[in-house]
mmCIF file of C-alpha atoms and ligand atoms in Angstrom:
data_model
loop_
_atom_site.group_PDB
_atom_site.id
_atom_site.type_symbol
_atom_site.label_atom_id
_atom_site.label_comp_id
_atom_site.label_asym_id
_atom_site.label_seq_id
_atom_site.Cartn_x
_atom_site.Cartn_y
_atom_site.Cartn_z
ATOM 1 C CA UNK I 1 22.835 101.586 37.445
ATOM 2 C CA UNK I 2 19.075 101.982 37.298
ATOM 3 C CA UNK I 3 15.911 100.253 38.468
ATOM 4 C CA UNK I 4 12.759 100.328 36.327
ATOM 5 C CA UNK I 5 9.331 99.191 37.477
ATOM 6 C CA UNK I 6 6.826 97.733 34.972
ATOM 7 C CA UNK I 7 3.516 95.928 35.276
ATOM 8 C CA UNK I 8 3.944 92.211 34.512
ATOM 9 C CA UNK I 9 0.258 91.220 34.759
ATOM 10 C CA UNK I 10 -2.360 90.099 37.224
ATOM 11 C CA UNK I 11 -2.631 86.965 39.299
ATOM 12 C CA UNK I 12 -5.699 86.388 41.469
ATOM 13 C CA UNK I 13 -6.694 90.006 40.819
ATOM 14 C CA UNK I 14 -3.426 91.339 42.178
ATOM 15 C CA UNK I 15 -0.975 93.286 40.097
ATOM 16 C CA UNK I 16 2.434 91.674 39.718
ATOM 17 C CA UNK I 17 5.334 94.014 39.007
ATOM 18 C CA UNK I 18 8.771 93.543 37.531
ATOM 19 C CA UNK I 19 11.745 95.520 38.813
ATOM 20 C CA UNK I 20 14.603 95.501 36.347
ATOM 21 C CA UNK I 21 18.061 96.427 37.568
ATOM 22 C CA UNK I 22 20.377 97.331 34.711
ATOM 23 C CA UNK I 23 24.079 98.099 34.895
ATOM 24 C CA UNK I 24 26.200 100.329 32.644
ATOM 25 C CA UNK I 25 27.102 97.479 30.286
ATOM 26 C CA UNK I 26 23.400 96.763 29.624
ATOM 27 C CA UNK I 27 23.319 93.505 31.603
ATOM 28 C CA UNK I 28 20.191 93.245 33.710
ATOM 29 C CA UNK I 29 18.207 91.279 36.239
ATOM 30 C CA UNK I 30 14.396 91.372 36.298
ATOM 31 C CA UNK I 31 12.805 90.573 39.640
ATOM 32 C CA UNK I 32 9.134 89.950 40.214
ATOM 33 C CA UNK I 33 6.917 90.709 43.188
ATOM 34 C CA UNK I 34 5.248 87.307 42.759
ATOM 35 C CA UNK I 35 7.220 84.940 44.965
ATOM 36 C CA UNK I 36 9.930 87.586 45.315
ATOM 37 C CA UNK I 37 11.326 85.822 42.279
ATOM 38 C CA UNK I 38 13.985 86.116 39.605
ATOM 39 C CA UNK I 39 12.195 86.590 36.302
ATOM 40 C CA UNK I 40 15.111 87.113 33.902
ATOM 41 C CA UNK I 41 18.880 87.557 33.903
ATOM 42 C CA UNK I 42 20.428 89.016 30.769
ATOM 43 C CA UNK I 43 24.188 88.558 30.735
ATOM 44 C CA UNK I 44 26.798 88.553 27.940
ATOM 45 C CA UNK I 45 28.430 85.605 26.216
ATOM 46 C CA UNK I 46 32.106 85.673 25.250
ATOM 47 C CA UNK I 47 31.310 88.018 22.349
ATOM 48 C CA UNK I 48 29.335 90.396 24.521
ATOM 49 C CA UNK I 49 25.970 89.192 23.237
ATOM 50 C CA UNK I 50 23.272 89.399 25.905
ATOM 51 C CA UNK I 51 20.793 86.566 26.438
ATOM 52 C CA UNK I 52 18.348 85.607 29.134
ATOM 53 C CA UNK I 53 19.878 82.708 31.076
ATOM 54 C CA UNK I 54 16.937 81.766 33.304
ATOM 55 C CA UNK I 55 13.726 79.888 32.538
ATOM 56 C CA UNK I 56 10.349 81.415 33.278
ATOM 57 C CA UNK I 57 6.996 82.412 31.886
ATOM 58 C CA UNK I 58 5.282 85.130 29.871
ATOM 59 C CA UNK I 59 2.089 84.517 31.802
ATOM 60 C CA UNK I 60 2.465 85.368 35.507
ATOM 61 C CA UNK I 61 -0.209 82.805 36.463
ATOM 62 C CA UNK I 62 2.112 79.982 35.336
ATOM 63 C CA UNK I 63 4.436 80.828 38.237
ATOM 64 C CA UNK I 64 1.875 79.677 40.804
ATOM 65 C CA UNK I 65 1.433 76.197 39.352
ATOM 66 C CA UNK I 66 3.717 74.027 41.515
ATOM 67 C CA UNK I 67 3.959 71.428 38.705
ATOM 68 C CA UNK I 68 6.032 73.951 36.802
ATOM 69 C CA UNK I 69 8.768 73.691 39.380
ATOM 70 C CA UNK I 70 8.919 77.022 41.289
ATOM 71 C CA UNK I 71 10.695 78.781 38.391
ATOM 72 C CA UNK I 72 12.839 81.580 39.815
ATOM 73 C CA UNK I 73 10.811 81.820 43.000
ATOM 74 C CA UNK I 74 11.942 82.379 46.544
ATOM 75 C CA UNK I 75 11.190 79.316 48.615
ATOM 76 C CA UNK I 76 10.440 79.037 52.342
ATOM 77 C CA UNK I 77 9.838 78.920 55.146
ATOM 78 C CA UNK I 78 11.593 75.599 54.762
ATOM 79 C CA UNK I 79 13.031 74.715 51.349
ATOM 80 C CA UNK I 80 13.055 71.088 50.205
ATOM 81 C CA UNK I 81 11.491 68.188 52.105
ATOM 82 C CA UNK I 82 10.156 67.593 55.616
ATOM 83 C CA UNK I 83 9.380 63.931 56.302
ATOM 84 C CA UNK I 84 5.707 63.277 57.159
ATOM 85 C CA UNK I 85 5.101 67.045 57.393
ATOM 86 C CA UNK I 86 6.164 67.006 61.043
ATOM 87 C CA UNK I 87 9.064 68.121 63.158
ATOM 88 C CA UNK I 88 9.884 68.780 66.787
ATOM 89 C CA UNK I 89 11.483 72.105 67.622
ATOM 90 C CA UNK I 90 12.428 73.041 71.186
ATOM 91 C CA UNK I 91 10.150 70.305 72.576
ATOM 92 C CA UNK I 92 7.002 71.097 70.587
ATOM 93 C CA UNK I 93 5.758 69.180 67.587
ATOM 94 C CA UNK I 94 4.751 71.202 64.520
ATOM 95 C CA UNK I 95 2.748 69.943 61.551
ATOM 96 C CA UNK I 96 3.283 71.321 58.058
ATOM 97 C CA UNK I 97 1.173 70.685 54.921
ATOM 98 C CA UNK I 98 1.685 67.324 53.207
ATOM 99 C CA UNK I 99 1.700 68.791 49.722
ATOM 100 C CA UNK I 100 3.701 65.954 48.086
ATOM 101 C CA UNK I 101 2.939 62.379 49.083
ATOM 102 C CA UNK I 102 3.129 62.375 52.855
ATOM 103 C CA UNK I 103 5.833 65.011 53.072
ATOM 104 C CA UNK I 104 6.128 68.779 52.865
ATOM 105 C CA UNK I 105 7.922 70.218 49.849
ATOM 106 C CA UNK I 106 9.161 73.830 49.825
ATOM 107 C CA UNK I 107 7.206 74.901 52.888
ATOM 108 C CA UNK I 108 3.943 73.493 51.550
ATOM 109 C CA UNK I 109 2.150 76.799 51.337
ATOM 110 C CA UNK I 110 1.878 80.328 50.112
ATOM 111 C CA UNK I 111 5.410 81.549 50.573
ATOM 112 C CA UNK I 112 6.413 81.258 46.908
ATOM 113 C CA UNK I 113 3.005 81.894 45.416
ATOM 114 C CA UNK I 114 1.992 85.263 46.814
ATOM 115 C CA UNK I 115 2.838 88.763 45.819
ATOM 116 C CA UNK I 116 5.526 90.241 48.080
ATOM 117 C CA UNK I 117 5.685 93.843 49.139
ATOM 118 C CA UNK I 118 8.532 96.010 47.971
ATOM 119 C CA UNK I 119 10.122 97.446 51.100
ATOM 120 C CA UNK I 120 12.860 99.465 49.448
ATOM 121 C CA UNK I 121 14.590 100.114 46.150
ATOM 122 C CA UNK I 122 17.892 101.827 45.433
ATOM 123 C CA UNK I 123 19.856 102.423 42.261
ATOM 124 C CA UNK I 124 21.061 98.812 42.139
ATOM 125 C CA UNK I 125 18.864 96.908 44.588
ATOM 126 C CA UNK I 126 15.316 95.859 45.398
ATOM 127 C CA UNK I 127 14.194 94.558 48.791
ATOM 128 C CA UNK I 128 11.057 92.425 49.020
ATOM 129 C CA UNK I 129 9.314 91.807 52.314
ATOM 130 C CA UNK I 130 6.669 89.441 53.592
ATOM 131 C CA UNK I 131 5.073 88.970 57.011
ATOM 132 C CA UNK I 132 4.173 85.389 57.880
ATOM 133 C CA UNK I 133 1.956 85.026 60.939
ATOM 134 C CA UNK I 134 2.649 82.536 63.741
ATOM 135 C CA UNK I 135 1.398 79.111 62.635
ATOM 136 C CA UNK I 136 1.271 79.924 58.918
ATOM 137 C CA UNK I 137 1.665 76.556 57.181
ATOM 138 C CA UNK I 138 2.355 75.184 60.657
ATOM 139 C CA UNK I 139 5.639 76.989 61.337
ATOM 140 C CA UNK I 140 6.301 78.677 64.698
ATOM 141 C CA UNK I 141 6.623 82.450 65.278
ATOM 142 C CA UNK I 142 5.444 85.624 63.645
ATOM 143 C CA UNK I 143 8.186 86.361 61.164
ATOM 144 C CA UNK I 144 9.086 88.930 58.598
ATOM 145 C CA UNK I 145 11.395 87.875 55.844
ATOM 146 C CA UNK I 146 13.217 90.396 53.726
ATOM 147 C CA UNK I 147 14.958 89.441 50.518
ATOM 148 C CA UNK I 148 17.339 91.998 49.104
ATOM 149 C CA UNK I 149 18.552 91.543 45.531
ATOM 150 C CA UNK I 150 21.550 93.609 44.460
ATOM 151 C CA UNK I 151 23.004 93.567 40.949
ATOM 152 C CA UNK I 152 26.459 95.015 40.411
ATOM 153 C CA UNK I 153 28.457 96.539 37.561
ATOM 154 C CA UNK I 154 30.430 93.279 37.347
ATOM 155 C CA UNK I 155 27.338 91.084 36.919
ATOM 156 C CA UNK I 156 27.006 89.736 40.445
ATOM 157 C CA UNK I 157 23.503 89.023 41.675
ATOM 158 C CA UNK I 158 23.581 89.049 45.472
ATOM 159 C CA UNK I 159 20.608 87.677 47.424
ATOM 160 C CA UNK I 160 20.460 88.540 51.119
ATOM 161 C CA UNK I 161 17.764 86.976 53.272
ATOM 162 C CA UNK I 162 16.986 88.570 56.641
ATOM 163 C CA UNK I 163 14.521 86.937 59.013
ATOM 164 C CA UNK I 164 13.144 88.599 62.105
ATOM 165 C CA UNK I 165 10.851 86.564 64.363
ATOM 166 C CA UNK I 166 9.201 87.178 67.728
ATOM 167 C CA UNK I 167 10.300 83.807 69.119
ATOM 168 C CA UNK I 168 12.797 81.122 68.290
ATOM 169 C CA UNK I 169 12.065 79.370 65.040
ATOM 170 C CA UNK I 170 13.620 77.896 61.907
ATOM 171 C CA UNK I 171 14.120 79.188 58.397
ATOM 172 C CA UNK I 172 15.573 77.657 55.257
ATOM 173 C CA UNK I 173 15.063 80.130 52.440
ATOM 174 C CA UNK I 174 16.385 79.525 48.966
ATOM 175 C CA UNK I 175 15.980 80.715 45.403
ATOM 176 C CA UNK I 176 14.698 78.353 42.736
ATOM 177 C CA UNK I 177 16.075 79.843 39.524
ATOM 178 C CA UNK I 178 16.749 77.387 36.711
ATOM 179 C CA UNK I 179 19.785 78.440 34.705
ATOM 180 C CA UNK I 180 20.508 77.701 31.094
ATOM 181 C CA UNK I 181 23.620 79.636 30.166
ATOM 182 C CA UNK I 182 23.411 78.769 26.445
ATOM 183 C CA UNK I 183 20.708 81.379 25.884
ATOM 184 C CA UNK I 184 19.409 79.020 23.178
ATOM 185 C CA UNK I 185 15.758 77.880 23.131
ATOM 186 C CA UNK I 186 15.295 74.148 23.428
ATOM 187 C CA UNK I 187 18.809 73.205 24.531
ATOM 188 C CA UNK I 188 19.061 71.016 27.649
ATOM 189 C CA UNK I 189 21.643 71.601 30.367
ATOM 190 C CA UNK I 190 23.421 68.300 29.728
ATOM 191 C CA UNK I 191 26.069 70.191 27.766
ATOM 192 C CA UNK I 192 26.853 72.507 30.704
ATOM 193 C CA UNK I 193 29.912 71.764 32.812
ATOM 194 C CA UNK I 194 29.565 71.745 36.568
ATOM 195 C CA UNK I 195 31.768 71.627 39.620
ATOM 196 C CA UNK I 196 30.435 71.354 43.169
ATOM 197 C CA UNK I 197 32.768 71.786 46.115
ATOM 198 C CA UNK I 198 31.397 68.781 47.959
ATOM 199 C CA UNK I 199 32.662 65.273 48.758
ATOM 200 C CA UNK I 200 29.372 63.944 50.139
ATOM 201 C CA UNK I 201 25.681 64.049 49.326
ATOM 202 C CA UNK I 202 22.693 63.232 51.511
ATOM 203 C CA UNK I 203 21.420 59.716 50.816
ATOM 204 C CA UNK I 204 17.724 59.405 50.036
ATOM 205 C CA UNK I 205 15.126 56.627 50.071
ATOM 206 C CA UNK I 206 12.636 55.590 47.372
ATOM 207 C CA UNK I 207 10.490 58.666 48.180
ATOM 208 C CA UNK I 208 13.516 60.955 47.818
ATOM 209 C CA UNK I 209 13.488 61.682 51.541
ATOM 210 C CA UNK I 210 16.774 62.053 53.388
ATOM 211 C CA UNK I 211 17.720 58.940 55.363
ATOM 212 C CA UNK I 212 20.245 60.782 57.527
ATOM 213 C CA UNK I 213 23.182 58.945 55.936
ATOM 214 C CA UNK I 214 25.828 60.719 53.889
ATOM 215 C CA UNK I 215 27.112 59.098 50.708
ATOM 216 C CA UNK I 216 30.606 59.651 49.323
ATOM 217 C CA UNK I 217 30.588 61.062 45.802
ATOM 218 C CA UNK I 218 33.906 59.462 44.912
ATOM 219 C CA UNK I 219 33.648 56.843 42.199
ATOM 220 C CA UNK I 220 29.962 57.581 41.503
ATOM 221 C CA UNK I 221 27.938 59.688 39.082
ATOM 222 C CA UNK I 222 27.446 62.138 41.966
ATOM 223 C CA UNK I 223 31.086 63.222 41.746
ATOM 224 C CA UNK I 224 31.360 66.851 40.597
ATOM 225 C CA UNK I 225 34.579 67.567 42.460
ATOM 226 C CA UNK I 226 36.123 68.308 39.071
ATOM 227 C CA UNK I 227 34.480 70.417 36.380
ATOM 228 C CA UNK I 228 32.789 68.179 33.811
ATOM 229 C CA UNK I 229 29.612 67.905 31.771
ATOM 230 C CA UNK I 230 26.313 67.311 33.552
ATOM 231 C CA UNK I 231 25.349 64.934 30.757
ATOM 232 C CA UNK I 232 28.417 62.695 31.176
ATOM 233 C CA UNK I 233 26.745 60.393 33.704
ATOM 234 C CA UNK I 234 23.223 61.799 34.270
ATOM 235 C CA UNK I 235 21.522 58.740 32.782
ATOM 236 C CA UNK I 236 23.317 56.142 34.896
ATOM 237 C CA UNK I 237 21.122 54.195 37.278
ATOM 238 C CA UNK I 238 21.978 55.226 40.828
ATOM 239 C CA UNK I 239 20.365 54.582 44.221
ATOM 240 C CA UNK I 240 19.802 58.300 44.987
ATOM 241 C CA UNK I 241 18.387 59.196 41.563
ATOM 242 C CA UNK I 242 14.880 58.190 40.565
ATOM 243 C CA UNK I 243 13.897 56.859 37.142
ATOM 244 C CA UNK I 244 14.877 59.264 34.402
ATOM 245 C CA UNK I 245 14.922 62.308 36.708
ATOM 246 C CA UNK I 246 18.707 62.455 36.888
ATOM 247 C CA UNK I 247 20.178 64.791 39.478
ATOM 248 C CA UNK I 248 17.854 66.028 42.213
ATOM 249 C CA UNK I 249 20.177 65.740 45.195
ATOM 250 C CA UNK I 250 21.567 67.721 48.085
ATOM 251 C CA UNK I 251 25.336 68.099 48.273
ATOM 252 C CA UNK I 252 27.129 68.653 51.581
ATOM 253 C CA UNK I 253 29.463 71.533 50.860
ATOM 254 C CA UNK I 254 33.050 71.370 52.104
ATOM 255 C CA UNK I 255 32.497 74.737 53.720
ATOM 256 C CA UNK I 256 30.396 74.077 56.829
ATOM 257 C CA UNK I 257 31.668 77.084 58.777
ATOM 258 C CA UNK I 258 28.859 79.511 57.999
ATOM 259 C CA UNK I 259 31.410 81.729 56.251
ATOM 260 C CA UNK I 260 30.697 82.913 52.748
ATOM 261 C CA UNK I 261 32.517 80.762 50.168
ATOM 262 C CA UNK I 262 32.446 79.337 46.663
ATOM 263 C CA UNK I 263 30.036 76.392 46.389
ATOM 264 C CA UNK I 264 29.684 75.604 42.683
ATOM 265 C CA UNK I 265 30.774 76.573 39.170
ATOM 266 C CA UNK I 266 28.573 76.146 36.116
ATOM 267 C CA UNK I 267 29.751 76.924 32.614
ATOM 268 C CA UNK I 268 28.704 76.542 29.037
ATOM 269 C CA UNK I 269 31.582 76.179 26.600
ATOM 270 C CA UNK I 270 29.490 77.049 23.514
ATOM 271 C CA UNK I 271 28.574 80.549 24.689
ATOM 272 C CA UNK I 272 31.483 81.034 27.093
ATOM 273 C CA UNK I 273 29.110 82.003 29.923
ATOM 274 C CA UNK I 274 30.126 81.077 33.423
ATOM 275 C CA UNK I 275 28.297 81.195 36.764
ATOM 276 C CA UNK I 276 29.865 80.874 40.187
ATOM 277 C CA UNK I 277 27.638 80.254 43.188
ATOM 278 C CA UNK I 278 28.747 81.503 46.587
ATOM 279 C CA UNK I 279 26.903 80.910 49.849
ATOM 280 C CA UNK I 280 27.237 80.737 53.630
ATOM 281 C CA UNK I 281 24.857 77.759 53.837
ATOM 282 C CA UNK I 282 26.122 74.169 54.208
ATOM 283 C CA UNK I 283 24.166 72.510 51.382
ATOM 284 C CA UNK I 284 23.181 72.899 47.756
ATOM 285 C CA UNK I 285 20.464 71.076 45.819
ATOM 286 C CA UNK I 286 21.473 70.148 42.304
ATOM 287 C CA UNK I 287 18.264 69.762 40.340
ATOM 288 C CA UNK I 288 18.357 69.494 36.544
ATOM 289 C CA UNK I 289 14.654 69.880 35.831
ATOM 290 C CA UNK I 290 14.118 66.132 35.459
ATOM 291 C CA UNK I 291 10.559 66.276 36.792
ATOM 292 C CA UNK I 292 9.469 68.843 34.195
ATOM 293 C CA UNK I 293 7.457 67.180 31.444
ATOM 294 C CA UNK I 294 8.719 66.943 27.894
ATOM 295 C CA UNK I 295 5.376 68.165 26.529
ATOM 296 C CA UNK I 296 4.899 71.346 28.559
ATOM 297 C CA UNK I 297 4.002 74.262 26.297
ATOM 298 C CA UNK I 298 4.615 77.132 28.729
ATOM 299 C CA UNK I 299 7.616 79.403 28.958
ATOM 300 C CA UNK I 300 8.932 82.685 27.610
ATOM 301 C CA UNK I 301 8.055 82.810 23.916
ATOM 302 C CA UNK I 302 9.553 79.710 22.310
ATOM 303 C CA UNK I 303 11.875 79.162 25.249
ATOM 304 C CA UNK I 304 9.837 76.475 26.997
ATOM 305 C CA UNK I 305 10.028 75.107 30.514
ATOM 306 C CA UNK I 306 10.530 71.422 29.737
ATOM 307 C CA UNK I 307 12.542 68.362 30.778
ATOM 308 C CA UNK I 308 16.181 69.120 31.713
ATOM 309 C CA UNK I 309 16.039 72.607 30.255
ATOM 310 C CA UNK I 310 17.415 74.314 33.340
ATOM 311 C CA UNK I 311 19.657 73.591 36.290
ATOM 312 C CA UNK I 312 18.726 74.846 39.742
ATOM 313 C CA UNK I 313 21.499 75.281 42.304
ATOM 314 C CA UNK I 314 19.527 75.819 45.499
ATOM 315 C CA UNK I 315 21.640 76.820 48.472
ATOM 316 C CA UNK I 316 20.102 75.433 51.639
ATOM 317 C CA UNK I 317 20.253 73.577 54.925
ATOM 318 C CA UNK I 318 20.085 69.853 54.180
ATOM 319 C CA UNK I 319 16.670 68.396 53.373
ATOM 320 C CA UNK I 320 14.811 67.328 56.524
ATOM 321 C CA UNK I 321 17.484 68.786 58.818
ATOM 322 C CA UNK I 322 14.532 69.574 61.120
ATOM 323 C CA UNK I 323 14.183 65.847 61.832
ATOM 324 C CA UNK I 324 17.796 64.711 61.533
ATOM 325 C CA UNK I 325 19.850 66.055 64.443
ATOM 326 C CA UNK I 326 23.171 65.102 62.825
ATOM 327 C CA UNK I 327 22.577 67.576 59.982
ATOM 328 C CA UNK I 328 23.936 71.095 60.468
ATOM 329 C CA UNK I 329 21.359 73.725 61.339
ATOM 330 C CA UNK I 330 21.517 77.229 62.663
ATOM 331 C CA UNK I 331 18.185 78.470 63.908
ATOM 332 C CA UNK I 332 16.440 81.830 64.203
ATOM 333 C CA UNK I 333 16.631 83.409 67.669
ATOM 334 C CA UNK I 334 13.802 85.575 68.971
ATOM 335 C CA UNK I 335 14.189 89.240 68.005
ATOM 336 C CA UNK I 336 17.642 88.702 66.471
ATOM 337 C CA UNK I 337 18.142 89.149 62.754
ATOM 338 C CA UNK I 338 19.004 85.849 61.085
ATOM 339 C CA UNK I 339 20.856 86.371 57.829
ATOM 340 C CA UNK I 340 22.023 84.255 54.957
ATOM 341 C CA UNK I 341 23.565 85.279 51.645
ATOM 342 C CA UNK I 342 23.905 83.660 48.240
ATOM 343 C CA UNK I 343 25.594 85.165 45.207
ATOM 344 C CA UNK I 344 25.340 84.235 41.554
ATOM 345 C CA UNK I 345 28.428 85.686 39.854
ATOM 346 C CA UNK I 346 28.322 85.787 36.065
ATOM 347 C CA UNK I 347 31.370 86.073 33.835
ATOM 348 C CA UNK I 348 32.856 84.464 30.740
ATOM 349 C CA UNK I 349 35.341 81.633 30.500
HETATM 350 C C1 BGC R 1 13.198 69.519 44.371
HETATM 351 C C2 BGC R 1 12.554 68.769 43.222
HETATM 352 C C3 BGC R 1 11.312 69.510 42.814
HETATM 353 C C4 BGC R 1 11.691 70.937 42.463
HETATM 354 C C5 BGC R 1 10.511 71.784 42.072
HETATM 355 C C6 BGC R 1 13.536 70.881 43.920
HETATM 356 O O1 BGC R 1 14.101 71.597 44.971
HETATM 357 O O2 BGC R 1 14.321 68.841 44.876
HETATM 358 O O3 BGC R 1 12.236 67.438 43.601
HETATM 359 O O4 BGC R 1 10.684 68.864 41.722
HETATM 360 O O5 BGC R 1 12.350 71.536 43.530
HETATM 361 O O6 BGC R 1 9.559 71.798 43.045
#
């Protein structure tokens, strides 16, 4: 195993670096200091041919345009939506930026769009770190978040988030990588098969905000309890899916224990590549890139970031759990490390 550091480019006059972890087989993961993000993942198909299975950009500045969908970036302090940019925590009301309509999306601020420090590297890991002062984007407590990425000989990318804060607070970090296991430019993810270990999803209103109700997947297009193609039902009209966006929904995982368990399986029959997602969090956002425009011209070479080109599987607490007491939430206690782990395990069918 080895880690190589290279200069990616400059954003706002700051140098952005890539750290590439490569294993003995030649498979690799490139991580970027900007947004403590995943820049590339090169893994083999069934014939051993390596291809990059994540979307992203050649130009680092494209990563900080929120319209391009947080490609590969770490997201926080609170992933997904907060209704009206407000929540009450331990008796005090906090106000977060209304960066989408009247709500907060993905923390509303700088978390994903700044250069993170590199705290540590080892032969198969890189740890990014960022200090967020009390009140940054409205959230309580001085906090340091560390994100440790480890890549193994058997093609497992492990992401460990550790939060340390000086008083009680909340955190909902996730990673916003868009996968396309085909490794083929221009192919959508509709041909990928997906299974999600969830019987319910969180119902949403016309603004895509959680209502607090849970909907049963059974008998609807939301049902991924068995492995089948994303494209089978993605175009059906459904109350929790807007226009032609398709899937952009939070699933309530069967595993609500906080233990680490399998959450989802994604596979692409053509290439034979398979991805299993493991997490200790109770929810996962299935987002198939339906808000990305068909005419975007940015990406990596001819591999463009456009409509339905990638699927994000964002492990998380449920959207707006800060305002919906019935939703599961474990909070950050003062001076106690809060940890959560997600793994992306690559293999072939
Ligand atoms: C959200 C989408 C959003 C995307 C990129 C996802 O987590 O659910 O609505 O477009 O992130 O910001």
